[in-house]
Coordinates of C-alpha atoms in Angstrom, one line a residue:
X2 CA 5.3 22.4 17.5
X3 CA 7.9 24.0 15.2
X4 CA 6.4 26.6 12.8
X5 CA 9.3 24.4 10.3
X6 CA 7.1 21.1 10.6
X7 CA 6.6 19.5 7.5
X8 CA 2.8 19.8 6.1
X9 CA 2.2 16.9 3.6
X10 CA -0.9 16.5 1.4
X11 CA -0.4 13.3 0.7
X12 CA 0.6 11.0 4.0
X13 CA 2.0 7.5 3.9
X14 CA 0.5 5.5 7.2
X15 CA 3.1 3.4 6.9
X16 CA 6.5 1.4 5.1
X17 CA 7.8 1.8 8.3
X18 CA 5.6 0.4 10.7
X19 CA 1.8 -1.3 10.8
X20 CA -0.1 1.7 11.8
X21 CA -3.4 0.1 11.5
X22 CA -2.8 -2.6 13.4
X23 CA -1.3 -1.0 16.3
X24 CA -1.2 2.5 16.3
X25 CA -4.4 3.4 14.8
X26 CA -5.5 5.0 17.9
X27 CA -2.6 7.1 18.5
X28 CA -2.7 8.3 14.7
X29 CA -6.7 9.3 14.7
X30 CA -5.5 11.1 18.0
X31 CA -2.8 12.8 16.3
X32 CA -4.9 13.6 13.1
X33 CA -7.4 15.0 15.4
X34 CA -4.7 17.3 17.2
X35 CA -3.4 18.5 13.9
X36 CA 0.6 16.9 14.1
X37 CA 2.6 14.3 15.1
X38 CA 6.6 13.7 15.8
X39 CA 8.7 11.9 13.9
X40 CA 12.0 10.9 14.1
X41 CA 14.3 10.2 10.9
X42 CA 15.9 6.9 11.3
X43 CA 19.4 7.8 9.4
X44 CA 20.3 10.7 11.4
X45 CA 18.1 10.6 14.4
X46 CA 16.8 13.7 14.4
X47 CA 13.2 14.7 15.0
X48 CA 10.9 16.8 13.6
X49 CA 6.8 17.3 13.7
X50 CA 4.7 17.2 10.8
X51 CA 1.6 19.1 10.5
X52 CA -1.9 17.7 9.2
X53 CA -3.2 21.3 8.3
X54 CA -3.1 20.3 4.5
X55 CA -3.3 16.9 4.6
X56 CA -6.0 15.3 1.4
X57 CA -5.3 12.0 1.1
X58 CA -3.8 8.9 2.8
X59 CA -1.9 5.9 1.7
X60 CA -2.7 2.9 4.3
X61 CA -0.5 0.2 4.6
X62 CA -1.2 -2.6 6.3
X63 CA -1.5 -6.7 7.5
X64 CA -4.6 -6.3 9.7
X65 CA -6.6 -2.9 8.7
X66 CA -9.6 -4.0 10.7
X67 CA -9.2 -0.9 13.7
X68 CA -9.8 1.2 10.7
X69 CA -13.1 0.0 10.6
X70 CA -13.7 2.7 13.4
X71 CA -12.4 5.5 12.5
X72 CA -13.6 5.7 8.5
X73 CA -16.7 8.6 9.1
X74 CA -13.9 10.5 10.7
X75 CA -11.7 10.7 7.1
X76 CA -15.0 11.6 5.8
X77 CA -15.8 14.4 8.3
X78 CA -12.7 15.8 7.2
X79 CA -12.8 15.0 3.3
X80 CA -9.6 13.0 3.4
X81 CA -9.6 10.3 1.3
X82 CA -7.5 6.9 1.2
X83 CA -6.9 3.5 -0.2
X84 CA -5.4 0.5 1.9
X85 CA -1.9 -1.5 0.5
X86 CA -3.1 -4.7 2.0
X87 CA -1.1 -7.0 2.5
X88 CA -2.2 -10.7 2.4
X89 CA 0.1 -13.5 2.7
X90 CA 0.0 -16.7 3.7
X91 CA 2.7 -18.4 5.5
X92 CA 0.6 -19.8 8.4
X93 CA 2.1 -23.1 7.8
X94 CA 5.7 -21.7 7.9
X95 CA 5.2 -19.6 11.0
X96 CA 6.8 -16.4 9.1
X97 CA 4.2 -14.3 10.2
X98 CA 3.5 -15.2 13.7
X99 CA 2.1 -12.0 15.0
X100 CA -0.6 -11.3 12.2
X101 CA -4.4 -12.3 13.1
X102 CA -5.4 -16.1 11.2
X103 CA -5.9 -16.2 7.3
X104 CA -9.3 -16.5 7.4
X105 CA -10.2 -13.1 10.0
X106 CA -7.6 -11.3 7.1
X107 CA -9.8 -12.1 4.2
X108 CA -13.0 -11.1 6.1
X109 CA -11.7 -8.1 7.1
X110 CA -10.7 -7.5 3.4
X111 CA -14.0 -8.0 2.4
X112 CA -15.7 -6.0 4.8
X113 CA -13.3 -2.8 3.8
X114 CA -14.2 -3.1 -0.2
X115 CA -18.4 -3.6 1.2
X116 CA -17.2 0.3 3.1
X117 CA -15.3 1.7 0.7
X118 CA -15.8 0.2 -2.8
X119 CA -13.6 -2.2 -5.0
X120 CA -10.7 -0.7 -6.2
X121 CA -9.6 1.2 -2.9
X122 CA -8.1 -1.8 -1.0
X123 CA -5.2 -3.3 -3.1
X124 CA -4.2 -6.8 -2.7
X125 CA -0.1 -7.0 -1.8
X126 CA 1.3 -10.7 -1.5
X127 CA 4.4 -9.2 -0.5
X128 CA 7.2 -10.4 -0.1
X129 CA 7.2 -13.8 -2.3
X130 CA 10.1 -15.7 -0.1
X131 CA 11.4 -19.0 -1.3
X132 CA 12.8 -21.1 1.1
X133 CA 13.9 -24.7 2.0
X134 CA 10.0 -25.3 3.0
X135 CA 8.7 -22.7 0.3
X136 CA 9.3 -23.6 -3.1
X137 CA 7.6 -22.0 -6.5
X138 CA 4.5 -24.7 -6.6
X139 CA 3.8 -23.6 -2.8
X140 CA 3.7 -19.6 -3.5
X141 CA 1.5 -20.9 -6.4
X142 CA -0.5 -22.9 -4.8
X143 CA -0.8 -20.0 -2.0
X144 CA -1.8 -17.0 -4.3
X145 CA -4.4 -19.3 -5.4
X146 CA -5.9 -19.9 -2.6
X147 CA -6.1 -16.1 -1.5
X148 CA -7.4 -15.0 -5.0
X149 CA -9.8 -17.7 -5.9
X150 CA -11.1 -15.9 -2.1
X151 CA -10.6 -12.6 -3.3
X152 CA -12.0 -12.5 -7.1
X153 CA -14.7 -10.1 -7.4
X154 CA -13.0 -8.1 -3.9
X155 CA -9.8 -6.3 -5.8
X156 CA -9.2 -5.1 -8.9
X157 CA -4.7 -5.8 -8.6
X158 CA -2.4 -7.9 -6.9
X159 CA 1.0 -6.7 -6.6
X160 CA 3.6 -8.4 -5.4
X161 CA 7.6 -8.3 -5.1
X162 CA 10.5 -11.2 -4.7
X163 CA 12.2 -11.1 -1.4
X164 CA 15.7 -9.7 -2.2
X165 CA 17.6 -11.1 0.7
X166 CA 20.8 -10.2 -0.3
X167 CA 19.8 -6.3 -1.2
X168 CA 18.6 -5.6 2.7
X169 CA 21.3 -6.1 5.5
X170 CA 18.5 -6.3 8.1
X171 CA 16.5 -9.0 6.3
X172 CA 19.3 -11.1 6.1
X173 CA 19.9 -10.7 9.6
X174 CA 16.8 -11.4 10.7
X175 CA 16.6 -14.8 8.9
X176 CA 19.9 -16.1 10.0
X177 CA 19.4 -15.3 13.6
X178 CA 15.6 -17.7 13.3
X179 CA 16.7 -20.2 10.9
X180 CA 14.9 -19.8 8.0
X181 CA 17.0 -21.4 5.1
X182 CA 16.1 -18.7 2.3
X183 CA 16.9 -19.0 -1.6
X184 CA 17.6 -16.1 -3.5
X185 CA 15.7 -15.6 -6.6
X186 CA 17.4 -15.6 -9.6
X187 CA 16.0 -14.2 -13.5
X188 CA 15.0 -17.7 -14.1
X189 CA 12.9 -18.5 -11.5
X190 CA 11.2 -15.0 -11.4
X191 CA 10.3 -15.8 -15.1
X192 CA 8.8 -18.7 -14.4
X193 CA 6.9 -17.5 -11.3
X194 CA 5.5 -14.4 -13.2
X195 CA 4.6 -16.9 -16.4
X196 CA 2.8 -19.3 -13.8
X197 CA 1.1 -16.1 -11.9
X198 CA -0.1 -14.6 -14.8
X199 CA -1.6 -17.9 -16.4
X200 CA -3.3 -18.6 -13.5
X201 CA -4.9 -14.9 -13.5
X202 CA -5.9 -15.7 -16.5
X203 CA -7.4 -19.6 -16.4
X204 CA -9.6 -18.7 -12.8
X205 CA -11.0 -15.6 -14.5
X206 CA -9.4 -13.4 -11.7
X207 CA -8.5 -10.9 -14.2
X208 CA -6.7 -8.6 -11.7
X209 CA -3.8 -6.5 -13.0
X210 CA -0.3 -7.9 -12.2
X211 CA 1.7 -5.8 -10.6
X212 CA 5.9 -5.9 -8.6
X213 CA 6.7 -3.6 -6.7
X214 CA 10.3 -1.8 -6.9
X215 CA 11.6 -4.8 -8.9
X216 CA 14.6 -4.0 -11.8
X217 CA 13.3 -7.3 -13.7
X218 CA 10.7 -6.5 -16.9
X219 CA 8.2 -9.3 -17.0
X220 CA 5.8 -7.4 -18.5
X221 CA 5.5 -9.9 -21.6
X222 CA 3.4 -11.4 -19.4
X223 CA 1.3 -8.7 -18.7
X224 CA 2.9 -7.6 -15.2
X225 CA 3.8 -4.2 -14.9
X226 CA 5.6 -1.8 -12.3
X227 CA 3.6 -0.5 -9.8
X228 CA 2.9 2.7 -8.0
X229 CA 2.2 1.8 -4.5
X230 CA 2.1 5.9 -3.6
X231 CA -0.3 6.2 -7.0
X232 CA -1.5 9.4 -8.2
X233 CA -3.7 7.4 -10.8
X234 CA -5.9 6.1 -7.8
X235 CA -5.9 9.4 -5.7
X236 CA -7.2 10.8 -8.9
X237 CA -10.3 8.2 -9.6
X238 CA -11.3 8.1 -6.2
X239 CA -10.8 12.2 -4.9
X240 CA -10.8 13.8 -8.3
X241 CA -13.8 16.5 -6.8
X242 CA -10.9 17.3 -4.6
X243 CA -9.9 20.8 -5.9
X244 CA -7.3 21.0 -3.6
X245 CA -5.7 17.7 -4.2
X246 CA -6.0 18.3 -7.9
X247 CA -4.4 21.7 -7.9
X248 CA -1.2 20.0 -6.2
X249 CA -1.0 17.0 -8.0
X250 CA -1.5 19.5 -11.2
X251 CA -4.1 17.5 -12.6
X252 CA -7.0 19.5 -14.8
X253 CA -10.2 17.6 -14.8
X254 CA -12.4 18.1 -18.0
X255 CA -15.8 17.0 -19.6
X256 CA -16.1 15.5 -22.8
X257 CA -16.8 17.5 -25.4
X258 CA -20.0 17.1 -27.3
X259 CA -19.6 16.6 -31.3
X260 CA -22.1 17.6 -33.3
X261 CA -25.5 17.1 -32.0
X262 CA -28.4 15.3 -34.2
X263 CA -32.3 15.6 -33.9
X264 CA -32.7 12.3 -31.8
X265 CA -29.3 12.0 -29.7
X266 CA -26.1 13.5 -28.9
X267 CA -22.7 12.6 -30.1
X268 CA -20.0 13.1 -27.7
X269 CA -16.7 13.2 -29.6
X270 CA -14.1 11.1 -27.4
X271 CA -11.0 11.2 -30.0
X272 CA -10.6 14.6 -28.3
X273 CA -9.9 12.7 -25.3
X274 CA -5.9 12.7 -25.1
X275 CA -3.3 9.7 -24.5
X276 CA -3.0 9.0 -21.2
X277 CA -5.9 10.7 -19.8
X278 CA -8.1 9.2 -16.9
X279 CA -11.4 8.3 -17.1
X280 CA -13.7 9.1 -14.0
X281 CA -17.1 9.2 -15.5
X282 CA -18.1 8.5 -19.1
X283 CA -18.2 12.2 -19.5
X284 CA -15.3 12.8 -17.2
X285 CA -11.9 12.8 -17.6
X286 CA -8.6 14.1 -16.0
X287 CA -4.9 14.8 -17.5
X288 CA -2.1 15.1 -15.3
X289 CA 0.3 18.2 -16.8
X290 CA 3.4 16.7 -14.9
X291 CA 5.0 13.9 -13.4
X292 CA 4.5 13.6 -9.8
X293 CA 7.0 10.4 -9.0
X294 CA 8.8 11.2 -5.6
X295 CA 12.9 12.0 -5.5
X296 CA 14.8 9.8 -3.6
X297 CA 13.2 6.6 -3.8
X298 CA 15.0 3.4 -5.1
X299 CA 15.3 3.2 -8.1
X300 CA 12.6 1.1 -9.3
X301 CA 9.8 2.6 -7.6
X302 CA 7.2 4.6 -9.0
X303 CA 5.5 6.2 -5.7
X304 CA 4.8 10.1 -6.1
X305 CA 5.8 12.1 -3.6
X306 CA 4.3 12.0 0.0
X307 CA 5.5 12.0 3.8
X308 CA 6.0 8.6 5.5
X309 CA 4.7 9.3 9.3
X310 CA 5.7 5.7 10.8
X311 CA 8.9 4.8 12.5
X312 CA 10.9 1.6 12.3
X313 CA 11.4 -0.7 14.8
X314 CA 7.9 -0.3 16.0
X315 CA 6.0 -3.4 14.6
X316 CA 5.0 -6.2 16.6
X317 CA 3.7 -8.6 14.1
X318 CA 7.8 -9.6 14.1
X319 CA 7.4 -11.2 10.5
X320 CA 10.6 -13.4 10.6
X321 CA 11.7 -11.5 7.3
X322 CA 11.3 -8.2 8.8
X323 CA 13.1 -5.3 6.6
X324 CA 11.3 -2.4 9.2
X325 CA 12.7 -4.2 12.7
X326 CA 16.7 -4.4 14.1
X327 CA 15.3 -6.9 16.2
X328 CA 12.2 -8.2 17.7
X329 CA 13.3 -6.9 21.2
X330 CA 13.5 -3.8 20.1
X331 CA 10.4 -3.3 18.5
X332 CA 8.6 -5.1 21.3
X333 CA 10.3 -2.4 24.0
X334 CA 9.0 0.4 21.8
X335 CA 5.6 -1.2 21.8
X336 CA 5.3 -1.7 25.6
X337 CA 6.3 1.8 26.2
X338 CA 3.9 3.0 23.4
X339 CA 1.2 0.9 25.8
X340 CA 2.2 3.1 28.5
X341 CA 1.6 6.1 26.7
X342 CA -0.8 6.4 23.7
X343 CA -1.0 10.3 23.9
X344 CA 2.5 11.5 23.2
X345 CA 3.6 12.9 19.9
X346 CA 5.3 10.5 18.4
X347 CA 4.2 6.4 18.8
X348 CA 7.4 5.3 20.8
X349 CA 6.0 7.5 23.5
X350 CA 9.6 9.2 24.1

């Protein structure tokens, strides 16, 4: 391994490829080992990346469950993470014909927030695709179905509106298996995000609303932009982390007592500034600069951490795929991977 390799302390498991799903094995190995390859997909290039100062990881994921397995390992090491899980349902469709039955997802949502507490497994219904067979009272009557199953389990929902045109690759891959996609326009985004938000509302879900990289501002009805990559979270749940603090420049303080009386103490909380996170009711933690990563689109709010996945990998071959060229391809690098689960990098080449 090259003295050079990258050593993240923040790790994204992955945009780029279901980790969890299929690779969760060979990851735990490579965490265990202390680096992994990885090869950049523009310019082809690879490099290693080190887990020497590693603190906290982003999961992302369609069937988390194999982390089930490996959990007392993060906490052996004191790494902490959260899971971007996404839940969809287009059983009925067949657009996600590799990805275990609706039902096994929501259990195995469940039985991650029992683990690991509410708040640390984030619902995505991502993308929202419209199509000749999908129309706005379907995706309604979908996200309804999934939170009414889900209210109590998560604390957000975020979700984004397939942008077909946007992403070469997705277009491709919807031509090529017929699916007759409509784009979304201002107007029916309005109307979905009114509908959404009522509904949040009217089955006492109360989650927080979320999109994710979207340009459109719908937060008059209480959706906001999200940060998928959120240094809000890694503060709440690893805020004892020193280390992780010190990089994220965060300064965790206790709240300051006013003056005391004979029978009970005051704490004076208008002290508390603007912004400022509260961990316990005596805790609190302020952020002394913005941690949002460069080079992302535009609309994204992630902070900055290192993507260890590689594309064209992922054999759940969602039919609206942004992460595969092809299904043949990422099937190919999925039989090799089978062949070889211990080399540095997951294509096992």
């Amino acid at each position: 391994m090259s003295a050079e390799a990258q050593a993240p302390v923040i790790v994204s498991a992955s945009r780029s490829t279901d980790i969890l799903a299929f690779y969760a094995d060979w990851f735990f190995e490579r965490l265990k080992r202390g680096y992994s390859a990885w090869t950049n997909p523009f310019n082809g290039v690879t490099s290693y990346v080190t887990y020497r100062n590693t603190r906290f990881i982003v999961f992302w994921s369609k069937n988390p469950r194999p982390l089930l397995e490996h959990l007392d390992y993060l906490t052996e090491r004191n790494i902490g993470c959260y899971i971007q899980y996404t839940l969809n349902n287009y059983e009925t469709e067949g657009l996600e014909k590799g990805v275990p039955p609706l039902s096994l997802r929501i259990e195995t949502f469940k039985m991650l927030v029992d683990i690991l507490g509410k708040g640390r497994v984030v619902w995505r219904f991502d993308p929202m695709i419209l199509t000749d067979k999908i129309s706005i009272d379907d995706l309604v009557g979908k996200v309804r179905n999934i939170g009414d199953q889900l209210k109590n389990y998560t604390e957000k929902l975020v979700f984004s509106f397939a942008d077909i045109a946007s992403y070469r690759k997705v277009k491709s891959n919807l031509e090529k298996n017929g699916i007759n996609y409509i784009e979304w326009d201002e107007a029916s985004m309005n109307e979905f995000a009114a509908r959404l938000s009522e509904m949040n509302k009217e089955r006492g879900w109360n989650f927080k609303l979320a999109t994710c990289g979207e340009k459109i501002d719908i937060e008059q009805y209480g959706i906001e932009h999200n940060h998928c990559v959120d240094d809000d979270l890694m503060i709440r749940f690893a805020y004892r982390d020193k280390e992780l603090m010190d990089f994220l420049k965060v300064e965790v303080k206790m709240v300051q007592p006013s003056v005391p009386s004979m029978f009970e103490e005051f704490e004076d909380r208008s002290l508390i500034p603007d912004g400022a996170i509260m961990l316990t009711p005596d805790t609190y933690a302020v952020k002394q600069k913005k941690n949002k990563a460069k080079g992302q689109r535009q609309f994204c709010g992630c902070i900055v951490s290192k993507d260890i996945g590689q594309y064209n990998t992922c054999p759940h071959l969602c039919e609206y795929c942004y992460a595969n060229t092809s299904k043949e391809a990422a099937l190919a690098n999925w039989k090799r991977y089978n062949k070889n689960h211990h080399f540095d990098t997951i294509t096992g080449q």
